[in-house]
Amino acid sequence: MSRSDALAWRDRLTPATRMGLSIAVATGLYGISFGALSVAAGLSVAQTAALSLLMFTGGSQFAFIGVVAGGGTGAAALGAASLLGVRNAVYGLQMGRLLAPRGVWRWLAAHWTIDESTATASSQSDASEQRRGFWVAGGGVFLLWNVFTLVGALLGDTLGDPRRFGLDGAAVAAFLGLLWPRLRAREPVALALVCGLATAVSIPCLPAGLPILLAAAVGAAWGAWHSRSAR
């Protein structure tokens, strides 16, 4: 393909499509770290692939294998993963009104409603671009995330200890990336500090997986108190 043909092809891609593809590639490559860490935590290649295929929400997947690696029970791992997945349900309300999918597309849209697809759609002003951004980002991330999860899982034994490459910090970086944009006022910062302190204090005392549940309970109590005070 000549340079002029490449430029013409690029010009045919809409802004939402370009954004969705860029996000899909960046997020998909990140799946290598999940695959490697999942195998290192004791899951098989098949189990690792199934998590990405069926759960398909990176933060929840990292939380799940983090609890398993720490010796937590399956229930505790599922609880921690579910807490982090609640945000996708909130996204779903917004995307449902935006996309109004029907039939099998409704199920597919629900499965592909993640941070990346929601952010791509929400950043567009035109309705058609919003829909295009959602489907390109959602489908692209789903495809590449699963491909690179499998690559990371298959290479897990070859890579050795994931900490040699800093892959163990990937989950922390992901959580900080999700949290940071929300810390724009005093109350969210204070709540984050209180929940972080509760988690840190409880880690030596509680089984793996339960500290994050305790932090969630603290956050819920904070919200209930704040709502009651406002009334």
PDB file of C-alpha atoms in Angstrom:
ATOM      1  CA  MET A   1       0.000   0.000   0.000  1.00  0.00           C
ATOM      2  CA  SER A   2       1.400   3.375  -1.029  1.00  0.00           C
ATOM      3  CA  ARG A   3       1.647   6.352   1.284  1.00  0.00           C
ATOM      4  CA  SER A   4      -1.219   8.105  -0.527  1.00  0.00           C
ATOM      5  CA  ASP A   5      -3.431   5.027  -0.175  1.00  0.00           C
ATOM      6  CA  ALA A   6      -2.602   4.830   3.538  1.00  0.00           C
ATOM      7  CA  LEU A   7      -3.509   8.492   4.016  1.00  0.00           C
ATOM      8  CA  ALA A   8      -6.758   8.027   2.090  1.00  0.00           C
ATOM      9  CA  TRP A   9      -7.655   5.023   4.265  1.00  0.00           C
ATOM     10  CA  ARG A  10      -6.891   7.002   7.424  1.00  0.00           C
ATOM     11  CA  ASP A  11      -9.102   9.867   6.271  1.00  0.00           C
ATOM     12  CA  ARG A  12     -12.012   7.453   5.806  1.00  0.00           C
ATOM     13  CA  LEU A  13     -11.795   6.452   9.468  1.00  0.00           C
ATOM     14  CA  THR A  14     -14.008   8.640  11.628  1.00  0.00           C
ATOM     15  CA  PRO A  15     -12.683  10.127  14.912  1.00  0.00           C
ATOM     16  CA  ALA A  16     -14.698   7.635  16.951  1.00  0.00           C
ATOM     17  CA  THR A  17     -13.328   4.734  14.927  1.00  0.00           C
ATOM     18  CA  ARG A  18      -9.731   5.896  15.323  1.00  0.00           C
ATOM     19  CA  MET A  19     -10.195   6.385  19.048  1.00  0.00           C
ATOM     20  CA  GLY A  20     -11.859   3.014  19.458  1.00  0.00           C
ATOM     21  CA  LEU A  21      -9.114   1.200  17.558  1.00  0.00           C
ATOM     22  CA  SER A  22      -6.354   2.970  19.503  1.00  0.00           C
ATOM     23  CA  ILE A  23      -7.941   2.107  22.818  1.00  0.00           C
ATOM     24  CA  ALA A  24      -8.521  -1.483  21.707  1.00  0.00           C
ATOM     25  CA  VAL A  25      -4.847  -1.994  20.844  1.00  0.00           C
ATOM     26  CA  ALA A  26      -3.572  -0.399  24.068  1.00  0.00           C
ATOM     27  CA  THR A  27      -6.000  -2.306  26.283  1.00  0.00           C
ATOM     28  CA  GLY A  28      -5.601  -5.553  24.402  1.00  0.00           C
ATOM     29  CA  LEU A  29      -1.833  -5.583  24.886  1.00  0.00           C
ATOM     30  CA  TYR A  30      -2.477  -5.115  28.588  1.00  0.00           C
ATOM     31  CA  GLY A  31      -4.146  -8.555  28.544  1.00  0.00           C
ATOM     32  CA  ILE A  32      -0.696 -10.181  28.392  1.00  0.00           C
ATOM     33  CA  SER A  33      -0.085  -9.158  31.992  1.00  0.00           C
ATOM     34  CA  PHE A  34      -3.397 -10.632  33.102  1.00  0.00           C
ATOM     35  CA  GLY A  35      -2.734 -13.939  31.365  1.00  0.00           C
ATOM     36  CA  ALA A  36       0.738 -14.252  32.890  1.00  0.00           C
ATOM     37  CA  LEU A  37      -0.404 -13.269  36.385  1.00  0.00           C
ATOM     38  CA  SER A  38      -3.409 -15.580  36.252  1.00  0.00           C
ATOM     39  CA  VAL A  39      -1.266 -18.603  35.446  1.00  0.00           C
ATOM     40  CA  ALA A  40       1.215 -17.542  38.124  1.00  0.00           C
ATOM     41  CA  ALA A  41      -1.684 -17.400  40.605  1.00  0.00           C
ATOM     42  CA  GLY A  42      -2.453 -21.060  39.938  1.00  0.00           C
ATOM     43  CA  LEU A  43      -5.179 -20.947  37.317  1.00  0.00           C
ATOM     44  CA  SER A  44      -4.868 -23.073  34.200  1.00  0.00           C
ATOM     45  CA  VAL A  45      -4.640 -21.656  30.698  1.00  0.00           C
ATOM     46  CA  ALA A  46      -8.239 -22.725  30.039  1.00  0.00           C
ATOM     47  CA  GLN A  47      -9.500 -21.098  33.248  1.00  0.00           C
ATOM     48  CA  THR A  48      -7.603 -17.911  32.437  1.00  0.00           C
ATOM     49  CA  ALA A  49      -9.054 -17.771  28.930  1.00  0.00           C
ATOM     50  CA  ALA A  50     -12.556 -18.424  30.288  1.00  0.00           C
ATOM     51  CA  LEU A  51     -12.265 -15.505  32.727  1.00  0.00           C
ATOM     52  CA  SER A  52     -11.450 -13.090  29.923  1.00  0.00           C
ATOM     53  CA  LEU A  53     -14.114 -14.527  27.643  1.00  0.00           C
ATOM     54  CA  LEU A  54     -16.949 -14.627  30.164  1.00  0.00           C
ATOM     55  CA  MET A  55     -16.132 -12.059  32.859  1.00  0.00           C
ATOM     56  CA  PHE A  56     -14.486  -9.558  30.492  1.00  0.00           C
ATOM     57  CA  THR A  57     -13.843  -6.683  32.833  1.00  0.00           C
ATOM     58  CA  GLY A  58     -10.170  -6.168  33.541  1.00  0.00           C
ATOM     59  CA  GLY A  59     -10.370  -4.691  37.034  1.00  0.00           C
ATOM     60  CA  SER A  60     -12.624  -7.503  38.254  1.00  0.00           C
ATOM     61  CA  GLN A  61     -10.400 -10.129  36.671  1.00  0.00           C
ATOM     62  CA  PHE A  62      -7.297  -8.773  38.383  1.00  0.00           C
ATOM     63  CA  ALA A  63      -9.177  -8.638  41.687  1.00  0.00           C
ATOM     64  CA  PHE A  64     -10.282 -12.240  41.257  1.00  0.00           C
ATOM     65  CA  ILE A  65      -6.815 -13.645  40.631  1.00  0.00           C
ATOM     66  CA  GLY A  66      -5.360 -11.374  43.318  1.00  0.00           C
ATOM     67  CA  VAL A  67      -7.580 -12.955  45.938  1.00  0.00           C
ATOM     68  CA  VAL A  68      -6.882 -16.453  44.619  1.00  0.00           C
ATOM     69  CA  ALA A  69      -3.131 -15.813  44.662  1.00  0.00           C
ATOM     70  CA  GLY A  70      -3.419 -14.607  48.247  1.00  0.00           C
ATOM     71  CA  GLY A  71      -5.071 -17.841  49.328  1.00  0.00           C
ATOM     72  CA  GLY A  72      -8.617 -16.504  49.499  1.00  0.00           C
ATOM     73  CA  THR A  73     -11.709 -18.590  48.887  1.00  0.00           C
ATOM     74  CA  GLY A  74     -13.648 -18.656  45.645  1.00  0.00           C
ATOM     75  CA  ALA A  75     -16.503 -16.777  47.311  1.00  0.00           C
ATOM     76  CA  ALA A  76     -14.176 -14.012  48.467  1.00  0.00           C
ATOM     77  CA  ALA A  77     -12.623 -13.769  44.992  1.00  0.00           C
ATOM     78  CA  LEU A  78     -16.054 -13.565  43.380  1.00  0.00           C
ATOM     79  CA  GLY A  79     -17.182 -10.943  45.886  1.00  0.00           C
ATOM     80  CA  ALA A  80     -14.174  -8.731  45.229  1.00  0.00           C
ATOM     81  CA  ALA A  81     -14.607  -9.076  41.469  1.00  0.00           C
ATOM     82  CA  SER A  82     -18.327  -8.322  41.666  1.00  0.00           C
ATOM     83  CA  LEU A  83     -17.759  -5.130  43.625  1.00  0.00           C
ATOM     84  CA  LEU A  84     -15.468  -3.769  40.940  1.00  0.00           C
ATOM     85  CA  GLY A  85     -17.917  -4.846  38.247  1.00  0.00           C
ATOM     86  CA  VAL A  86     -20.829  -2.839  39.681  1.00  0.00           C
ATOM     87  CA  ARG A  87     -19.706   0.230  37.731  1.00  0.00           C
ATOM     88  CA  ASN A  88     -20.432  -1.599  34.476  1.00  0.00           C
ATOM     89  CA  ALA A  89     -24.081  -1.889  35.488  1.00  0.00           C
ATOM     90  CA  VAL A  90     -24.183   1.889  35.924  1.00  0.00           C
ATOM     91  CA  TYR A  91     -22.574   2.312  32.507  1.00  0.00           C
ATOM     92  CA  GLY A  92     -25.190  -0.052  31.100  1.00  0.00           C
ATOM     93  CA  LEU A  93     -28.037   2.282  32.013  1.00  0.00           C
ATOM     94  CA  GLN A  94     -26.416   5.088  30.057  1.00  0.00           C
ATOM     95  CA  MET A  95     -25.401   2.949  27.082  1.00  0.00           C
ATOM     96  CA  GLY A  96     -28.815   1.283  26.925  1.00  0.00           C
ATOM     97  CA  ARG A  97     -30.483   4.639  26.375  1.00  0.00           C
ATOM     98  CA  LEU A  98     -27.829   5.661  23.875  1.00  0.00           C
ATOM     99  CA  LEU A  99     -27.681   2.518  21.759  1.00  0.00           C
ATOM    100  CA  ALA A 100     -31.203   1.097  22.226  1.00  0.00           C
ATOM    101  CA  PRO A 101     -30.005  -2.340  20.997  1.00  0.00           C
ATOM    102  CA  ARG A 102     -32.446  -5.138  20.225  1.00  0.00           C
ATOM    103  CA  GLY A 103     -32.311  -8.898  20.147  1.00  0.00           C
ATOM    104  CA  VAL A 104     -28.880 -10.480  20.284  1.00  0.00           C
ATOM    105  CA  TRP A 105     -27.276  -7.037  20.020  1.00  0.00           C
ATOM    106  CA  ARG A 106     -28.720  -6.214  23.428  1.00  0.00           C
ATOM    107  CA  TRP A 107     -26.833  -9.111  25.015  1.00  0.00           C
ATOM    108  CA  LEU A 108     -23.673  -8.252  23.125  1.00  0.00           C
ATOM    109  CA  ALA A 109     -23.874  -4.585  24.132  1.00  0.00           C
ATOM    110  CA  ALA A 110     -24.287  -5.599  27.766  1.00  0.00           C
ATOM    111  CA  HIS A 111     -21.188  -7.802  27.609  1.00  0.00           C
ATOM    112  CA  TRP A 112     -19.130  -5.120  25.871  1.00  0.00           C
ATOM    113  CA  THR A 113     -20.131  -2.304  28.217  1.00  0.00           C
ATOM    114  CA  ILE A 114     -16.801  -1.564  29.894  1.00  0.00           C
ATOM    115  CA  ASP A 115     -14.770   1.515  30.796  1.00  0.00           C
ATOM    116  CA  GLU A 116     -13.203   1.804  27.349  1.00  0.00           C
ATOM    117  CA  SER A 117     -16.339   1.447  25.224  1.00  0.00           C
ATOM    118  CA  THR A 118     -18.304   3.778  27.489  1.00  0.00           C
ATOM    119  CA  ALA A 119     -15.559   6.412  27.481  1.00  0.00           C
ATOM    120  CA  THR A 120     -15.223   6.283  23.694  1.00  0.00           C
ATOM    121  CA  ALA A 121     -18.956   6.642  23.162  1.00  0.00           C
ATOM    122  CA  SER A 122     -19.389   9.368  25.776  1.00  0.00           C
ATOM    123  CA  SER A 123     -16.592  11.486  24.327  1.00  0.00           C
ATOM    124  CA  GLN A 124     -18.414  11.903  21.001  1.00  0.00           C
ATOM    125  CA  SER A 125     -21.015  14.596  20.353  1.00  0.00           C
ATOM    126  CA  ASP A 126     -22.715  13.070  17.305  1.00  0.00           C
ATOM    127  CA  ALA A 127     -25.160  10.225  17.970  1.00  0.00           C
ATOM    128  CA  SER A 128     -23.905   8.058  15.106  1.00  0.00           C
ATOM    129  CA  GLU A 129     -20.308   8.565  16.233  1.00  0.00           C
ATOM    130  CA  GLN A 130     -21.273   7.619  19.781  1.00  0.00           C
ATOM    131  CA  ARG A 131     -22.695   4.324  18.575  1.00  0.00           C
ATOM    132  CA  ARG A 132     -19.769   3.702  16.260  1.00  0.00           C
ATOM    133  CA  GLY A 133     -17.260   4.443  19.006  1.00  0.00           C
ATOM    134  CA  PHE A 134     -18.973   2.056  21.404  1.00  0.00           C
ATOM    135  CA  TRP A 135     -19.031  -0.881  19.008  1.00  0.00           C
ATOM    136  CA  VAL A 136     -15.504  -0.347  17.669  1.00  0.00           C
ATOM    137  CA  ALA A 137     -13.981   0.031  21.133  1.00  0.00           C
ATOM    138  CA  GLY A 138     -16.073  -2.721  22.706  1.00  0.00           C
ATOM    139  CA  GLY A 139     -15.528  -5.232  19.924  1.00  0.00           C
ATOM    140  CA  GLY A 140     -11.871  -4.340  19.478  1.00  0.00           C
ATOM    141  CA  VAL A 141     -11.047  -4.618  23.166  1.00  0.00           C
ATOM    142  CA  PHE A 142     -12.967  -7.891  23.460  1.00  0.00           C
ATOM    143  CA  LEU A 143     -11.078  -9.464  20.556  1.00  0.00           C
ATOM    144  CA  LEU A 144      -7.583  -8.265  21.468  1.00  0.00           C
ATOM    145  CA  TRP A 145      -8.014  -8.693  25.229  1.00  0.00           C
ATOM    146  CA  ASN A 146      -8.888 -12.355  24.745  1.00  0.00           C
ATOM    147  CA  VAL A 147      -6.112 -12.934  22.203  1.00  0.00           C
ATOM    148  CA  PHE A 148      -3.418 -11.396  24.390  1.00  0.00           C
ATOM    149  CA  THR A 149      -4.769 -13.022  27.547  1.00  0.00           C
ATOM    150  CA  LEU A 150      -4.185 -16.357  25.837  1.00  0.00           C
ATOM    151  CA  VAL A 151      -0.708 -15.239  24.729  1.00  0.00           C
ATOM    152  CA  GLY A 152       0.186 -14.187  28.274  1.00  0.00           C
ATOM    153  CA  ALA A 153      -1.172 -17.426  29.734  1.00  0.00           C
ATOM    154  CA  LEU A 154       0.724 -19.593  27.246  1.00  0.00           C
ATOM    155  CA  LEU A 155       3.921 -17.644  27.851  1.00  0.00           C
ATOM    156  CA  GLY A 156       3.413 -17.599  31.615  1.00  0.00           C
ATOM    157  CA  ASP A 157       5.827 -20.417  32.349  1.00  0.00           C
ATOM    158  CA  THR A 158       8.371 -19.032  29.887  1.00  0.00           C
ATOM    159  CA  LEU A 159       8.216 -15.559  31.381  1.00  0.00           C
ATOM    160  CA  GLY A 160       8.901 -16.879  34.863  1.00  0.00           C
ATOM    161  CA  ASP A 161       8.167 -14.597  37.797  1.00  0.00           C
ATOM    162  CA  PRO A 162       5.869 -11.769  36.538  1.00  0.00           C
ATOM    163  CA  ARG A 163       7.498  -9.405  39.031  1.00  0.00           C
ATOM    164  CA  ARG A 164      10.689  -9.433  36.943  1.00  0.00           C
ATOM    165  CA  PHE A 165       8.856  -7.421  34.291  1.00  0.00           C
ATOM    166  CA  GLY A 166       6.711  -5.335  36.606  1.00  0.00           C
ATOM    167  CA  LEU A 167       3.554  -7.189  35.576  1.00  0.00           C
ATOM    168  CA  ASP A 168       2.511  -7.505  39.206  1.00  0.00           C
ATOM    169  CA  GLY A 169       2.057  -3.720  39.258  1.00  0.00           C
ATOM    170  CA  ALA A 170      -0.331  -3.767  36.325  1.00  0.00           C
ATOM    171  CA  ALA A 171      -3.397  -4.310  38.484  1.00  0.00           C
ATOM    172  CA  VAL A 172      -2.433  -1.472  40.812  1.00  0.00           C
ATOM    173  CA  ALA A 173      -1.900   0.827  37.840  1.00  0.00           C
ATOM    174  CA  ALA A 174      -5.312  -0.105  36.446  1.00  0.00           C
ATOM    175  CA  PHE A 175      -7.082   0.629  39.717  1.00  0.00           C
ATOM    176  CA  LEU A 176      -5.302   3.964  40.082  1.00  0.00           C
ATOM    177  CA  GLY A 177      -6.243   4.825  36.519  1.00  0.00           C
ATOM    178  CA  LEU A 178      -9.899   4.217  37.308  1.00  0.00           C
ATOM    179  CA  LEU A 179      -9.762   6.068  40.621  1.00  0.00           C
ATOM    180  CA  TRP A 180      -7.681   9.123  39.780  1.00  0.00           C
ATOM    181  CA  PRO A 181     -10.180  10.963  37.514  1.00  0.00           C
ATOM    182  CA  ARG A 182     -12.788  10.755  40.281  1.00  0.00           C
ATOM    183  CA  LEU A 183     -10.629  12.481  42.901  1.00  0.00           C
ATOM    184  CA  ARG A 184     -11.636  16.025  42.005  1.00  0.00           C
ATOM    185  CA  ALA A 185     -13.217  17.086  45.284  1.00  0.00           C
ATOM    186  CA  ARG A 186     -12.412  16.792  48.973  1.00  0.00           C
ATOM    187  CA  GLU A 187     -15.029  14.185  49.787  1.00  0.00           C
ATOM    188  CA  PRO A 188     -13.896  11.550  47.233  1.00  0.00           C
ATOM    189  CA  VAL A 189     -10.288  12.048  48.380  1.00  0.00           C
ATOM    190  CA  ALA A 190     -11.279  11.655  52.027  1.00  0.00           C
ATOM    191  CA  LEU A 191     -13.367   8.575  51.267  1.00  0.00           C
ATOM    192  CA  ALA A 192     -10.524   6.999  49.282  1.00  0.00           C
ATOM    193  CA  LEU A 193      -8.121   7.594  52.176  1.00  0.00           C
ATOM    194  CA  VAL A 194     -10.510   6.165  54.773  1.00  0.00           C
ATOM    195  CA  CYS A 195     -11.244   3.058  52.686  1.00  0.00           C
ATOM    196  CA  GLY A 196      -7.544   2.620  51.930  1.00  0.00           C
ATOM    197  CA  LEU A 197      -6.712   2.849  55.643  1.00  0.00           C
ATOM    198  CA  ALA A 198      -9.427   0.325  56.513  1.00  0.00           C
ATOM    199  CA  THR A 199      -8.049  -2.062  53.913  1.00  0.00           C
ATOM    200  CA  ALA A 200      -4.438  -1.670  55.056  1.00  0.00           C
ATOM    201  CA  VAL A 201      -5.316  -2.196  58.735  1.00  0.00           C
ATOM    202  CA  SER A 202      -7.452  -5.265  58.032  1.00  0.00           C
ATOM    203  CA  ILE A 203      -5.046  -7.090  55.693  1.00  0.00           C
ATOM    204  CA  PRO A 204      -3.033  -8.731  58.527  1.00  0.00           C
ATOM    205  CA  CYS A 205      -6.228  -9.730  60.360  1.00  0.00           C
ATOM    206  CA  LEU A 206      -8.635 -10.934  57.652  1.00  0.00           C
ATOM    207  CA  PRO A 207      -8.420 -13.675  55.012  1.00  0.00           C
ATOM    208  CA  ALA A 208      -7.564 -12.653  51.452  1.00  0.00           C
ATOM    209  CA  GLY A 209     -10.463 -10.990  49.670  1.00  0.00           C
ATOM    210  CA  LEU A 210     -12.245  -9.745  52.769  1.00  0.00           C
ATOM    211  CA  PRO A 211     -10.326  -6.449  53.205  1.00  0.00           C
ATOM    212  CA  ILE A 212     -11.750  -5.091  49.952  1.00  0.00           C
ATOM    213  CA  LEU A 213     -15.235  -6.129  51.094  1.00  0.00           C
ATOM    214  CA  LEU A 214     -14.633  -4.262  54.352  1.00  0.00           C
ATOM    215  CA  ALA A 215     -13.579  -1.184  52.373  1.00  0.00           C
ATOM    216  CA  ALA A 216     -16.801  -1.439  50.370  1.00  0.00           C
ATOM    217  CA  ALA A 217     -18.814  -1.604  53.600  1.00  0.00           C
ATOM    218  CA  VAL A 218     -17.022   1.500  54.869  1.00  0.00           C
ATOM    219  CA  GLY A 219     -17.830   3.285  51.620  1.00  0.00           C
ATOM    220  CA  ALA A 220     -21.486   2.260  51.824  1.00  0.00           C
ATOM    221  CA  ALA A 221     -21.708   3.457  55.438  1.00  0.00           C
ATOM    222  CA  TRP A 222     -20.110   6.758  54.421  1.00  0.00           C
ATOM    223  CA  GLY A 223     -22.664   7.188  51.640  1.00  0.00           C
ATOM    224  CA  ALA A 224     -25.583   6.390  53.947  1.00  0.00           C
ATOM    225  CA  TRP A 225     -24.340   8.847  56.562  1.00  0.00           C
ATOM    226  CA  HIS A 226     -23.784  11.570  53.980  1.00  0.00           C
ATOM    227  CA  SER A 227     -27.269  11.051  52.529  1.00  0.00           C
ATOM    228  CA  ARG A 228     -28.858  11.216  55.965  1.00  0.00           C
ATOM    229  CA  SER A 229     -26.908  14.373  56.817  1.00  0.00           C
ATOM    230  CA  ALA A 230     -28.022  16.013  53.569  1.00  0.00           C
ATOM    231  CA  ARG A 231     -31.670  15.383  54.425  1.00  0.00           C
TER     232      ARG A 231
END
